[in-house]
Amino acid sequence: AQSVSQHNHHVILSEAASLELGCNYSYGGTVNLFWYVQYPGQHLQLLLKYFSGDPLVKGIKGFEAEFIKSKFSFNLRKPSVQWSDTAEYFCAVISNQAGTALIFGKGTTLSVSS
Amino acid sequence: DAGITQSPRHKVTETGTPVTLRCHQTENHRYMYWYRQDPGHGLRLIHYSYGVKDTDKGEVSDGYSVSRSKTEDFLLTLESATSSQTSVYFCAISGGQGVRTEAFFGQGTRLTVV
């Protein structure tokens, strides 16, 4: 079945550590890719998005992600995390093979200790 | 924040009663979505709309119906609420000016079915 997979359920890091969260999707065709963040008790906010062009996209708060089409991946990275990055992170995909629905992965909880 | 209002924000209801959640947007976006968020499951798509009176089912549509009689409103109805429908429900919009864009989320509705 077509899906979006986030490999890490819970990641625990110390401040200043580097972060990489994995995201793979199984949809073919043309895809639009997103990473969202949800801080405790809040709604989802967009971190970054890929529609076309440069596969390395930069988002807010120092986050970036790389689209690797051959690997069906869109991994999220940040060189140095802060305590305030503690949140849940969701990868999402729109595929022209999946209609107009925006499909999410199950999310990764990031806990950063100071 | 995008102009999305969900109502009510919190609701407690009894098993077997009908419940309607409302999503109202002021952005004139074409696409509207209803998701439920549960621990360990991420966001799962319930129903979505790609225009007035145009709706389609998502991954977890059983027990839910939707209606969109005008661009700005997307209603989610639980015909007969069950305890398994206790969740946080998020509305999202996308597609301003008919162009595919990222989704913007409402603040969520916490529904408890007792």
GROMACS .gro file of C-alpha atoms in nm:
model
  228
    1ALA     CA    1   0.000   0.000   0.000
    2GLN     CA    2   0.113   0.353  -0.065
    3SER     CA    3   0.241   0.515   0.249
    4VAL     CA    4   0.473   0.760   0.418
    5SER     CA    5   0.722   0.607   0.661
    6GLN     CA    6   0.910   0.782   0.935
    7HIS     CA    7   1.174   0.550   1.068
    8ASN     CA    8   1.231   0.698   1.409
    9HIS     CA    9   0.946   0.702   1.658
   10HIS     CA   10   1.131   0.885   1.935
   11VAL     CA   11   1.468   1.057   1.916
   12ILE     CA   12   1.650   1.187   2.222
   13LEU     CA   13   1.937   1.431   2.178
   14SER     CA   14   2.144   1.671   2.381
   15GLU     CA   15   2.159   2.036   2.285
   16ALA     CA   16   2.406   2.110   2.002
   17ALA     CA   17   2.382   1.756   1.865
   18SER     CA   18   2.306   1.709   1.499
   19LEU     CA   19   1.967   1.581   1.388
   20GLU     CA   20   1.853   1.370   1.099
   21LEU     CA   21   1.499   1.234   1.076
   22GLY     CA   22   1.420   0.987   0.805
   23CYS     CA   23   1.117   0.996   0.576
   24ASN     CA   24   1.042   0.761   0.290
   25TYR     CA   25   0.735   0.747   0.072
   26SER     CA   26   0.605   0.484  -0.164
   27TYR     CA   27   0.411   0.701  -0.407
   28GLY     CA   28   0.514   0.732  -0.767
   29GLY     CA   29   0.454   1.013  -1.005
   30THR     CA   30   0.505   1.375  -0.921
   31VAL     CA   31   0.531   1.443  -0.549
   32ASN     CA   32   0.523   1.747  -0.328
   33LEU     CA   33   0.694   1.694   0.006
   34PHE     CA   34   0.659   1.865   0.341
   35TRP     CA   35   0.786   1.861   0.695
   36TYR     CA   36   0.562   1.993   0.969
   37VAL     CA   37   0.635   2.051   1.336
   38GLN     CA   38   0.393   2.035   1.625
   39TYR     CA   39   0.500   2.190   1.954
   40PRO     CA   40   0.328   2.058   2.266
   41GLY     CA   41  -0.035   2.160   2.277
   42GLN     CA   42  -0.024   2.341   1.945
   43HIS     CA   43  -0.134   2.281   1.587
   44LEU     CA   44   0.092   2.182   1.301
   45GLN     CA   45   0.318   2.440   1.144
   46LEU     CA   46   0.511   2.411   0.820
   47LEU     CA   47   0.887   2.374   0.853
   48LEU     CA   48   0.973   2.340   0.487
   49LYS     CA   49   0.844   2.216   0.155
   50TYR     CA   50   0.965   2.079  -0.175
   51PHE     CA   51   0.773   2.129  -0.498
   52SER     CA   52   1.045   2.129  -0.765
   53GLY     CA   53   1.395   2.256  -0.840
   54ASP     CA   54   1.686   2.234  -0.601
   55PRO     CA   55   1.643   1.911  -0.403
   56LEU     CA   56   1.804   2.067  -0.098
   57VAL     CA   57   1.547   2.290   0.064
   58LYS     CA   58   1.593   2.519   0.358
   59GLY     CA   59   1.319   2.594   0.603
   60ILE     CA   60   1.262   2.791   0.916
   61LYS     CA   61   1.465   2.769   1.235
   62GLY     CA   62   1.774   2.627   1.064
   63PHE     CA   63   1.610   2.311   0.933
   64GLU     CA   64   1.679   2.169   0.591
   65ALA     CA   65   1.574   1.863   0.396
   66GLU     CA   66   1.705   1.680   0.094
   67PHE     CA   67   1.483   1.519  -0.169
   68ILE     CA   68   1.645   1.208  -0.316
   69LYS     CA   69   1.413   1.088  -0.586
   70SER     CA   70   1.593   0.759  -0.647
   71LYS     CA   71   1.556   0.668  -0.281
   72PHE     CA   72   1.203   0.803  -0.240
   73SER     CA   73   1.335   0.994   0.059
   74PHE     CA   74   1.301   1.338   0.211
   75ASN     CA   75   1.510   1.344   0.527
   76LEU     CA   76   1.506   1.635   0.767
   77ARG     CA   77   1.831   1.771   0.911
   78LYS     CA   78   1.954   2.032   1.152
   79PRO     CA   79   2.323   2.076   1.236
   80SER     CA   80   2.274   2.177   1.599
   81VAL     CA   81   1.948   2.129   1.789
   82GLN     CA   82   1.821   2.346   2.070
   83TRP     CA   83   1.600   2.265   2.365
   84SER     CA   84   1.323   2.461   2.194
   85ASP     CA   85   1.323   2.209   1.907
   86THR     CA   86   1.153   1.959   2.135
   87ALA     CA   87   0.839   1.874   1.941
   88GLU     CA   88   0.678   1.619   1.714
   89TYR     CA   89   0.781   1.619   1.350
   90PHE     CA   90   0.570   1.496   1.062
   91CYS     CA   91   0.663   1.420   0.705
   92ALA     CA   92   0.383   1.456   0.448
   93VAL     CA   93   0.336   1.389   0.078
   94ILE     CA   94   0.101   1.494  -0.197
   95SER     CA   95   0.127   1.271  -0.501
   96ASN     CA   96  -0.054   1.310  -0.829
   97GLN     CA   97  -0.107   0.937  -0.807
   98ALA     CA   98  -0.294   0.975  -0.477
   99GLY     CA   99  -0.544   1.236  -0.582
  100THR     CA  100  -0.537   1.557  -0.389
  101ALA     CA  101  -0.495   1.410  -0.044
  102LEU     CA  102  -0.209   1.515   0.182
  103ILE     CA  103  -0.081   1.202   0.352
  104PHE     CA  104   0.122   1.206   0.672
  105GLY     CA  105   0.371   0.975   0.833
  106LYS     CA  106   0.317   0.867   1.192
  107GLY     CA  107   0.549   1.131   1.328
  108THR     CA  108   0.876   1.142   1.522
  109THR     CA  109   0.895   1.281   1.872
  110LEU     CA  110   1.216   1.474   1.933
  111SER     CA  111   1.325   1.536   2.290
  112VAL     CA  112   1.621   1.769   2.340
  113SER     CA  113   1.785   1.792   2.679
  114SER     CA  114   1.967   2.106   2.788
  115ASP     CA  115  -0.165   3.222   1.093
  116ALA     CA  116  -0.403   3.131   0.813
  117GLY     CA  117  -0.765   3.221   0.871
  118ILE     CA  118  -0.897   2.886   0.988
  119THR     CA  119  -1.140   2.851   1.274
  120GLN     CA  120  -1.250   2.521   1.419
  121SER     CA  121  -1.551   2.494   1.643
  122PRO     CA  122  -1.602   2.379   1.903
  123ARG     CA  123  -1.249   2.360   2.044
  124HIS     CA  124  -1.346   2.106   2.307
  125LYS     CA  125  -1.646   1.877   2.330
  126VAL     CA  126  -1.755   1.592   2.551
  127THR     CA  127  -2.039   1.384   2.419
  128GLU     CA  128  -2.211   1.058   2.498
  129THR     CA  129  -2.185   0.739   2.298
  130GLY     CA  130  -2.451   0.718   2.031
  131THR     CA  131  -2.513   1.089   1.993
  132PRO     CA  132  -2.450   1.277   1.668
  133VAL     CA  133  -2.172   1.534   1.666
  134THR     CA  134  -2.082   1.797   1.407
  135LEU     CA  135  -1.749   1.974   1.395
  136ARG     CA  136  -1.711   2.287   1.189
  137CYS     CA  137  -1.415   2.423   0.998
  138HIS     CA  138  -1.440   2.777   0.866
  139GLN     CA  139  -1.182   2.946   0.647
  140THR     CA  140  -1.144   3.302   0.528
  141GLU     CA  141  -0.865   3.229   0.277
  142ASN     CA  142  -1.073   3.109  -0.020
  143HIS     CA  143  -0.859   2.794  -0.045
  144ARG     CA  144  -0.987   2.521  -0.272
  145TYR     CA  145  -0.891   2.213  -0.070
  146MET     CA  146  -1.007   2.133   0.280
  147TYR     CA  147  -0.918   1.831   0.491
  148TRP     CA  148  -1.025   1.665   0.812
  149TYR     CA  149  -0.767   1.464   1.006
  150ARG     CA  150  -0.770   1.288   1.337
  151GLN     CA  151  -0.459   1.270   1.551
  152ASP     CA  152  -0.402   0.982   1.789
  153PRO     CA  153  -0.086   0.875   1.975
  154GLY     CA  154   0.118   0.635   1.767
  155HIS     CA  155  -0.086   0.694   1.454
  156GLY     CA  156   0.013   1.045   1.353
  157LEU     CA  157  -0.245   1.227   1.146
  158ARG     CA  158  -0.488   1.015   0.955
  159LEU     CA  159  -0.704   1.156   0.681
  160ILE     CA  160  -1.077   1.119   0.736
  161HIS     CA  161  -1.229   1.305   0.442
  162TYR     CA  162  -1.125   1.585   0.216
  163SER     CA  163  -1.283   1.825  -0.029
  164TYR     CA  164  -1.151   1.960  -0.356
  165GLY     CA  165  -1.435   2.202  -0.415
  166VAL     CA  166  -1.789   2.290  -0.317
  167LYS     CA  167  -1.990   1.968  -0.293
  168ASP     CA  168  -1.683   1.770  -0.407
  169THR     CA  169  -1.557   1.539  -0.136
  170ASP     CA  170  -1.373   1.211  -0.110
  171LYS     CA  171  -1.292   0.954   0.155
  172GLY     CA  172  -0.964   0.924   0.330
  173GLU     CA  173  -0.797   0.642   0.517
  174VAL     CA  174  -1.034   0.633   0.818
  175SER     CA  175  -1.370   0.750   0.687
  176ASP     CA  176  -1.595   0.486   0.846
  177GLY     CA  177  -1.840   0.645   1.088
  178TYR     CA  178  -1.783   0.995   0.952
  179SER     CA  179  -1.954   1.206   0.689
  180VAL     CA  180  -1.874   1.551   0.555
  181SER     CA  181  -2.041   1.831   0.371
  182ARG     CA  182  -1.918   2.140   0.194
  183SER     CA  183  -2.201   2.360   0.073
  184LYS     CA  184  -1.984   2.669   0.036
  185THR     CA  185  -1.615   2.735  -0.008
  186GLU     CA  186  -1.552   2.857   0.344
  187ASP     CA  187  -1.717   2.581   0.547
  188PHE     CA  188  -1.635   2.211   0.580
  189LEU     CA  189  -1.842   2.014   0.828
  190LEU     CA  190  -1.747   1.680   0.980
  191THR     CA  191  -2.030   1.473   1.128
  192LEU     CA  192  -2.009   1.171   1.350
  193GLU     CA  193  -2.347   1.013   1.293
  194SER     CA  194  -2.340   0.811   1.614
  195ALA     CA  195  -2.033   0.877   1.823
  196THR     CA  196  -1.832   0.588   1.964
  197SER     CA  197  -1.551   0.582   2.218
  198SER     CA  198  -1.304   0.495   1.941
  199GLN     CA  199  -1.373   0.837   1.793
  200THR     CA  200  -1.228   1.011   2.096
  201SER     CA  201  -0.944   1.205   1.937
  202VAL     CA  202  -0.811   1.542   1.840
  203TYR     CA  203  -0.950   1.656   1.507
  204PHE     CA  204  -0.766   1.897   1.282
  205CYS     CA  205  -0.895   2.081   0.982
  206ALA     CA  206  -0.652   2.192   0.713
  207ILE     CA  207  -0.676   2.402   0.398
  208SER     CA  208  -0.460   2.434   0.092
  209GLY     CA  209  -0.469   2.552  -0.265
  210GLY     CA  210  -0.503   2.924  -0.254
  211GLN     CA  211  -0.597   3.070  -0.593
  212GLY     CA  212  -0.633   2.716  -0.722
  213VAL     CA  213  -0.259   2.651  -0.698
  214ARG     CA  214  -0.127   2.362  -0.497
  215THR     CA  215   0.031   2.488  -0.178
  216GLU     CA  216   0.122   2.356   0.158
  217ALA     CA  217  -0.159   2.290   0.403
  218PHE     CA  218  -0.241   2.525   0.686
  219PHE     CA  219  -0.393   2.383   1.000
  220GLY     CA  220  -0.658   2.492   1.242
  221GLN     CA  221  -0.611   2.482   1.618
  222GLY     CA  222  -0.783   2.148   1.657
  223THR     CA  223  -1.093   2.015   1.831
  224ARG     CA  224  -1.052   1.780   2.124
  225LEU     CA  225  -1.347   1.540   2.124
  226THR     CA  226  -1.415   1.300   2.407
  227VAL     CA  227  -1.683   1.036   2.370
  228VAL     CA  228  -1.793   0.889   2.704
   0.00000   0.00000   0.00000
